[in-house]
PDB file of C-alpha atoms in Angstrom:
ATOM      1  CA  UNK A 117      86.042 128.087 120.741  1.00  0.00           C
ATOM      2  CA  UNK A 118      83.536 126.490 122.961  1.00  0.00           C
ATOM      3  CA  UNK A 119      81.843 122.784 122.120  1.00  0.00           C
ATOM      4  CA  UNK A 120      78.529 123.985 120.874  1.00  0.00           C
ATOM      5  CA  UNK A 121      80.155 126.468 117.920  1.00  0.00           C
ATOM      6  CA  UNK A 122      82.274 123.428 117.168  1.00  0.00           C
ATOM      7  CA  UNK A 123      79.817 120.859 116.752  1.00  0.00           C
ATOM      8  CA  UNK A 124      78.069 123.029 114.709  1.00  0.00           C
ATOM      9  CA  UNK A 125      81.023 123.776 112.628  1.00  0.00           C
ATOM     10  CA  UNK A 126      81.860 119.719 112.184  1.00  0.00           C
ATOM     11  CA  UNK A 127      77.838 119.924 111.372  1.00  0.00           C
ATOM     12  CA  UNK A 128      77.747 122.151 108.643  1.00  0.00           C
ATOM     13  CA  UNK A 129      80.601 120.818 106.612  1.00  0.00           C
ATOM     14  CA  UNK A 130      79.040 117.160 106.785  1.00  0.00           C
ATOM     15  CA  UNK A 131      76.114 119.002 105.667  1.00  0.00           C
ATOM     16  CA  UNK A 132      78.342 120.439 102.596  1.00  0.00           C
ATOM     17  CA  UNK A 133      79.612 116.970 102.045  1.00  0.00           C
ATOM     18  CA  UNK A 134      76.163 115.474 102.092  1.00  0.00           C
ATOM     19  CA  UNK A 135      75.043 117.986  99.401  1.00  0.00           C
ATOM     20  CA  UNK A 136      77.900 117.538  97.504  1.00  0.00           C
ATOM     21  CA  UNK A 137      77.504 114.371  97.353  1.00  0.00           C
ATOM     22  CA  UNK A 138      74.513 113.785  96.225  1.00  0.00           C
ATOM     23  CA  UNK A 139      75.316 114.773  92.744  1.00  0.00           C
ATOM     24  CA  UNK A 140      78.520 112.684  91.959  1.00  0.00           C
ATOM     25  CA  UNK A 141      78.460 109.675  90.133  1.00  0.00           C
ATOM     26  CA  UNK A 142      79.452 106.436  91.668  1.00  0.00           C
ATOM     27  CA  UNK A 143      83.073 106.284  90.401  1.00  0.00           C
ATOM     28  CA  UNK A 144      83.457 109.881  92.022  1.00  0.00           C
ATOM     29  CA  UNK A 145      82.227 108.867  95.253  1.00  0.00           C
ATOM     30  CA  UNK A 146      84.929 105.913  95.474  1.00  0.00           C
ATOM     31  CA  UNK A 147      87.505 108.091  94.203  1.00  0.00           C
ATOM     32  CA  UNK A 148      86.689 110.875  96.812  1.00  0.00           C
ATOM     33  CA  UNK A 149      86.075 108.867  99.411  1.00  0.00           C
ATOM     34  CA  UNK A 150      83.859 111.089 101.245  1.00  0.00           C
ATOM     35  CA  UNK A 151      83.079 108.456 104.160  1.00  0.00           C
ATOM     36  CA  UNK A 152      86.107 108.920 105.489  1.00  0.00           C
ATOM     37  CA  UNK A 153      85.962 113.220 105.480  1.00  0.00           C
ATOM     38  CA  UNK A 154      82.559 112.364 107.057  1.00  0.00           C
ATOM     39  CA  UNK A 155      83.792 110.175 109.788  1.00  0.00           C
ATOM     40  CA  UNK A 156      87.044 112.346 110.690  1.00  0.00           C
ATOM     41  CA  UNK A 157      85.450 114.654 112.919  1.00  0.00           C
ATOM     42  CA  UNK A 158      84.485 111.571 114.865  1.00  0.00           C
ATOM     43  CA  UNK A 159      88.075 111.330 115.976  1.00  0.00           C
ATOM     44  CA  UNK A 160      88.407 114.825 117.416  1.00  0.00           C
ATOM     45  CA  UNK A 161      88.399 114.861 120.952  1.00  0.00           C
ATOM     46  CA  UNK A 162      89.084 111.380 121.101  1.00  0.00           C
ATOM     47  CA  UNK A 163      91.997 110.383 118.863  1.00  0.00           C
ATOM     48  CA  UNK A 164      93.288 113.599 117.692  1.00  0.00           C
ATOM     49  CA  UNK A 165      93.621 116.235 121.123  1.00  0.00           C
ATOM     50  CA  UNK A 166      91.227 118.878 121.749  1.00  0.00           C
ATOM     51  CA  UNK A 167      94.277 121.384 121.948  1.00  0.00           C
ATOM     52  CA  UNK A 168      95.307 120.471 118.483  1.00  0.00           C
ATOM     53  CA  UNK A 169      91.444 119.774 117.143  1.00  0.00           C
ATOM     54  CA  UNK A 170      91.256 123.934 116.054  1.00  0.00           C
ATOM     55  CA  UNK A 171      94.555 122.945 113.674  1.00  0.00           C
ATOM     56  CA  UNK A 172      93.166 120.106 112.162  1.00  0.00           C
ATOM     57  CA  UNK A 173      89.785 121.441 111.887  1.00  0.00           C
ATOM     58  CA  UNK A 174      91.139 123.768 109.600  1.00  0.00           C
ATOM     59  CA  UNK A 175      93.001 121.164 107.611  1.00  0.00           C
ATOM     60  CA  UNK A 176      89.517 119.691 107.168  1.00  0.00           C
ATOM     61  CA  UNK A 177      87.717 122.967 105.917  1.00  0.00           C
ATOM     62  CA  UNK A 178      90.256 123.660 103.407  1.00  0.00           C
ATOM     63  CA  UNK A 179      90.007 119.983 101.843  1.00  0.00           C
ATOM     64  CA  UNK A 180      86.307 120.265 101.950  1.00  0.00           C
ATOM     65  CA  UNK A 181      86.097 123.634 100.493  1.00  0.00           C
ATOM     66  CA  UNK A 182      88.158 121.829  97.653  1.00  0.00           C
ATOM     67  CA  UNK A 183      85.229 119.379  96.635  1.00  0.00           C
ATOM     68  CA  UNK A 184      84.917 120.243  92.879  1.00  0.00           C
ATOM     69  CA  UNK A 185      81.654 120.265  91.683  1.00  0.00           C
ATOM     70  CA  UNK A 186      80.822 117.191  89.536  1.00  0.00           C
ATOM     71  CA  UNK A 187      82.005 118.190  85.711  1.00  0.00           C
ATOM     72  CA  UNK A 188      84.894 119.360  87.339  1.00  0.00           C
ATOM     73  CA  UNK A 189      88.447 118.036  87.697  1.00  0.00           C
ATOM     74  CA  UNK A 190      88.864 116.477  91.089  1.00  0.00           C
ATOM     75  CA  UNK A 191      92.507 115.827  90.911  1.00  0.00           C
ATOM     76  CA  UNK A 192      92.902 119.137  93.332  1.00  0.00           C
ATOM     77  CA  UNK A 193      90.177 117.608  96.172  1.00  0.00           C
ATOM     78  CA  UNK A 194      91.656 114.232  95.549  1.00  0.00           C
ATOM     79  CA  UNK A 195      95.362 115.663  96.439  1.00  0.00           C
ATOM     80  CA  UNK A 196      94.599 117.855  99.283  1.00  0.00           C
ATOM     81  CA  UNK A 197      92.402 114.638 100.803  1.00  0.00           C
ATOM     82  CA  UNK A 198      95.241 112.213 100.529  1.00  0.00           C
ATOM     83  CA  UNK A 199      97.770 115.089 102.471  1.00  0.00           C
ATOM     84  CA  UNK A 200      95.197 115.434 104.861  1.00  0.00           C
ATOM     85  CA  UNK A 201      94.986 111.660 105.626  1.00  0.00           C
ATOM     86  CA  UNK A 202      98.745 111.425 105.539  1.00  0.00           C
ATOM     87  CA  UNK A 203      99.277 113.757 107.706  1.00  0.00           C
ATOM     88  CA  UNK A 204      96.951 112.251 110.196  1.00  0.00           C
ATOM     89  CA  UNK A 205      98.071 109.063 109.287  1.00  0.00           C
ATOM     90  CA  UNK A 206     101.938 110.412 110.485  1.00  0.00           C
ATOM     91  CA  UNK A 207     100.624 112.149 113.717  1.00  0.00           C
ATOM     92  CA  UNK A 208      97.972 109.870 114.893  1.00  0.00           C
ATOM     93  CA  UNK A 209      98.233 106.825 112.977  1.00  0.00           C
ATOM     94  CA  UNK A 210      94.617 107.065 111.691  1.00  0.00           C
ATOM     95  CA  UNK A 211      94.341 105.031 108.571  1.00  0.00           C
ATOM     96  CA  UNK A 212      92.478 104.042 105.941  1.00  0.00           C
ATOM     97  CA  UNK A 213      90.119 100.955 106.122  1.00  0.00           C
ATOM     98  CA  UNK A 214      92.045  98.216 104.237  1.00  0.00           C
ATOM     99  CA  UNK A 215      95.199  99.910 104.087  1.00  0.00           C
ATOM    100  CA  UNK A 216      97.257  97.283 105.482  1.00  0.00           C
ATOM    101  CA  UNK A 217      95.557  94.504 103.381  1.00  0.00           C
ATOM    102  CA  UNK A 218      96.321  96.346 100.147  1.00  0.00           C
ATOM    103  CA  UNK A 219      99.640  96.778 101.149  1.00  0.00           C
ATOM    104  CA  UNK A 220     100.597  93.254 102.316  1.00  0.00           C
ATOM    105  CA  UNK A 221      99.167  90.945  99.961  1.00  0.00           C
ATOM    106  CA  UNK A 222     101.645  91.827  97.274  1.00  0.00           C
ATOM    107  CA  UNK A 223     104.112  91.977  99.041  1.00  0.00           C
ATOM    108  CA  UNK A 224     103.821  88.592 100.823  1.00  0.00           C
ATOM    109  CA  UNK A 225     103.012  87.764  97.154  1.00  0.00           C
ATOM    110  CA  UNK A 226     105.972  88.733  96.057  1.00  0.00           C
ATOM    111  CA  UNK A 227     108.431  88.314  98.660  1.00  0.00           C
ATOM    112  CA  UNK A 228     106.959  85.034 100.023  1.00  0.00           C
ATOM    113  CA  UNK A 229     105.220  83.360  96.728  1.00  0.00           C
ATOM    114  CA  UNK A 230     107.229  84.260  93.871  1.00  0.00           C
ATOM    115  CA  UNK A 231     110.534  83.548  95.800  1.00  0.00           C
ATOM    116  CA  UNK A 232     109.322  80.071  97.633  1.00  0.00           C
ATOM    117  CA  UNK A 233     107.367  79.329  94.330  1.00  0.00           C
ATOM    118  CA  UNK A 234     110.369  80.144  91.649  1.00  0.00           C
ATOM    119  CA  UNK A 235     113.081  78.043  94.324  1.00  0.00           C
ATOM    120  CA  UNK A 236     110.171  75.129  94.526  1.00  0.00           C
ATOM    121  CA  UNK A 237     109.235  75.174  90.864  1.00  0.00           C
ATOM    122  CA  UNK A 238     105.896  75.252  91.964  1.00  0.00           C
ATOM    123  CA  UNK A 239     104.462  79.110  91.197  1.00  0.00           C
ATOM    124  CA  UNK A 240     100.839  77.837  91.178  1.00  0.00           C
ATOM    125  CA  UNK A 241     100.711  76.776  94.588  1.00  0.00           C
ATOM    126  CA  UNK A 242     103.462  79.827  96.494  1.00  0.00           C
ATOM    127  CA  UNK A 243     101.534  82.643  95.188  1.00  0.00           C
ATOM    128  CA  UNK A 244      98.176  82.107  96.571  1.00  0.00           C
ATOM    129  CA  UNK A 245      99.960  81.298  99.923  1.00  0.00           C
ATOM    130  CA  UNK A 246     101.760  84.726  99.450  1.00  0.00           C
ATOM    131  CA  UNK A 247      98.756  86.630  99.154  1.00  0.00           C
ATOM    132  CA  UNK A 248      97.174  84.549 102.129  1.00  0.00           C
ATOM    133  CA  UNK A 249      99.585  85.870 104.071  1.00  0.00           C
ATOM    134  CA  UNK A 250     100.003  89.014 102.895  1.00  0.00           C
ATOM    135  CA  UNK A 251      95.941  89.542 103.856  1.00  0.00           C
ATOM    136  CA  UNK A 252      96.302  87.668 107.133  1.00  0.00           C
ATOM    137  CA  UNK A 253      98.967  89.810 108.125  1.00  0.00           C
ATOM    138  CA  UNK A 254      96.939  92.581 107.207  1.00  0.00           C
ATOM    139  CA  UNK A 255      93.787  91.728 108.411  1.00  0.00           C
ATOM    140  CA  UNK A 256      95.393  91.649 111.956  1.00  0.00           C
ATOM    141  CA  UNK A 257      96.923  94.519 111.926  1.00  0.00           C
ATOM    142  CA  UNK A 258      94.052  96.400 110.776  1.00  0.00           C
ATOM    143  CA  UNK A 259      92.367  94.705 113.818  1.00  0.00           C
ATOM    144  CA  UNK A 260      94.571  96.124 115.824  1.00  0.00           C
ATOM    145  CA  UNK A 261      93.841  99.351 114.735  1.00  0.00           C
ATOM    146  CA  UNK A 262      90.439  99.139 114.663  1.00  0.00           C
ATOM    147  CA  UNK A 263      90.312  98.635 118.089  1.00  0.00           C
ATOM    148  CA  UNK A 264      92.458 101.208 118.820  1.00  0.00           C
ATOM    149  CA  UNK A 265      89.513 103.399 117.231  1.00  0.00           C
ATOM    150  CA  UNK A 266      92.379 104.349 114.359  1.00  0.00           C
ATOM    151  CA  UNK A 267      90.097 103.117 111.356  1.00  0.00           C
ATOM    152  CA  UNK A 268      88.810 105.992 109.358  1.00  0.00           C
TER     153      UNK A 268
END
């Protein structure tokens, strides 16, 4: 498949998306997070090879062509989305923006501040310094990704 039918390809389902879109409510829109299926076409070319780009484009039709229309139950879109973002977060480590922030403040909260904080007696202070942390350590990882051009 040459560029041009490509682009227009990538063109047409942001147009779907856009469309789509526009009639969800707001709770929808965060749970669908359609920012992200319109910037993954961004990556193609780039992060994700143009030999493999056909494969994944097709990845990203079939969740798109699973956007439920809005009195509909999304819980289909929503599961086909997060396979899709798994799987590219496996093969290419593209990931999600605050991914590693979410992930590391508990745990720092709970590994680092509840442990220090229970041995210490002092809970009050150890489990903001936990989460701390846990988003410091998260923030620069998600740095590092971001220049990378990982962040979805």
């Amino acid at each position: 498949m040459d560029t041009a039918e490509f682009e227009q390809r990538i063109l047409s389902y942001r147009q779907l998306i856009e469309e789509k879109e526009k009639r969800y409510r707001e709770n929808q829109l965060r749970q669908y997070e359609l920012g992200i299926l319109k910037r993954l076409p961004d990556k193609f070319g780039n992060i994700i090879q143009s030999h493999e780009q056909d494969y994944w484009m097709g990845k990203f039709e079939e969740v798109v062509k699973e956007l439920p229309e809005p009195s509909k139950n999304g819980a289909p879109f929503v599961k086909a989305k997060n396979q899709l973002l798994r799987d590219l977060n496996k093969k290419y480590k593209l990931q999600r923006k605050g991914q590693w922030v979410s992930i590391f403040m508990p745990v720092f909260m709970v590994s680092i501040g509840v442990s220090i904080g229970t041995a210490t007696d002092n809970l009050a202070l150890w489990i903001p310094i936990g989460m701390v942390l846990g988003f410091g350590v998260g923030y620069l990882i998600e740095n590092q990704a971001k220049k990378k051009d990982l962040i979805l």
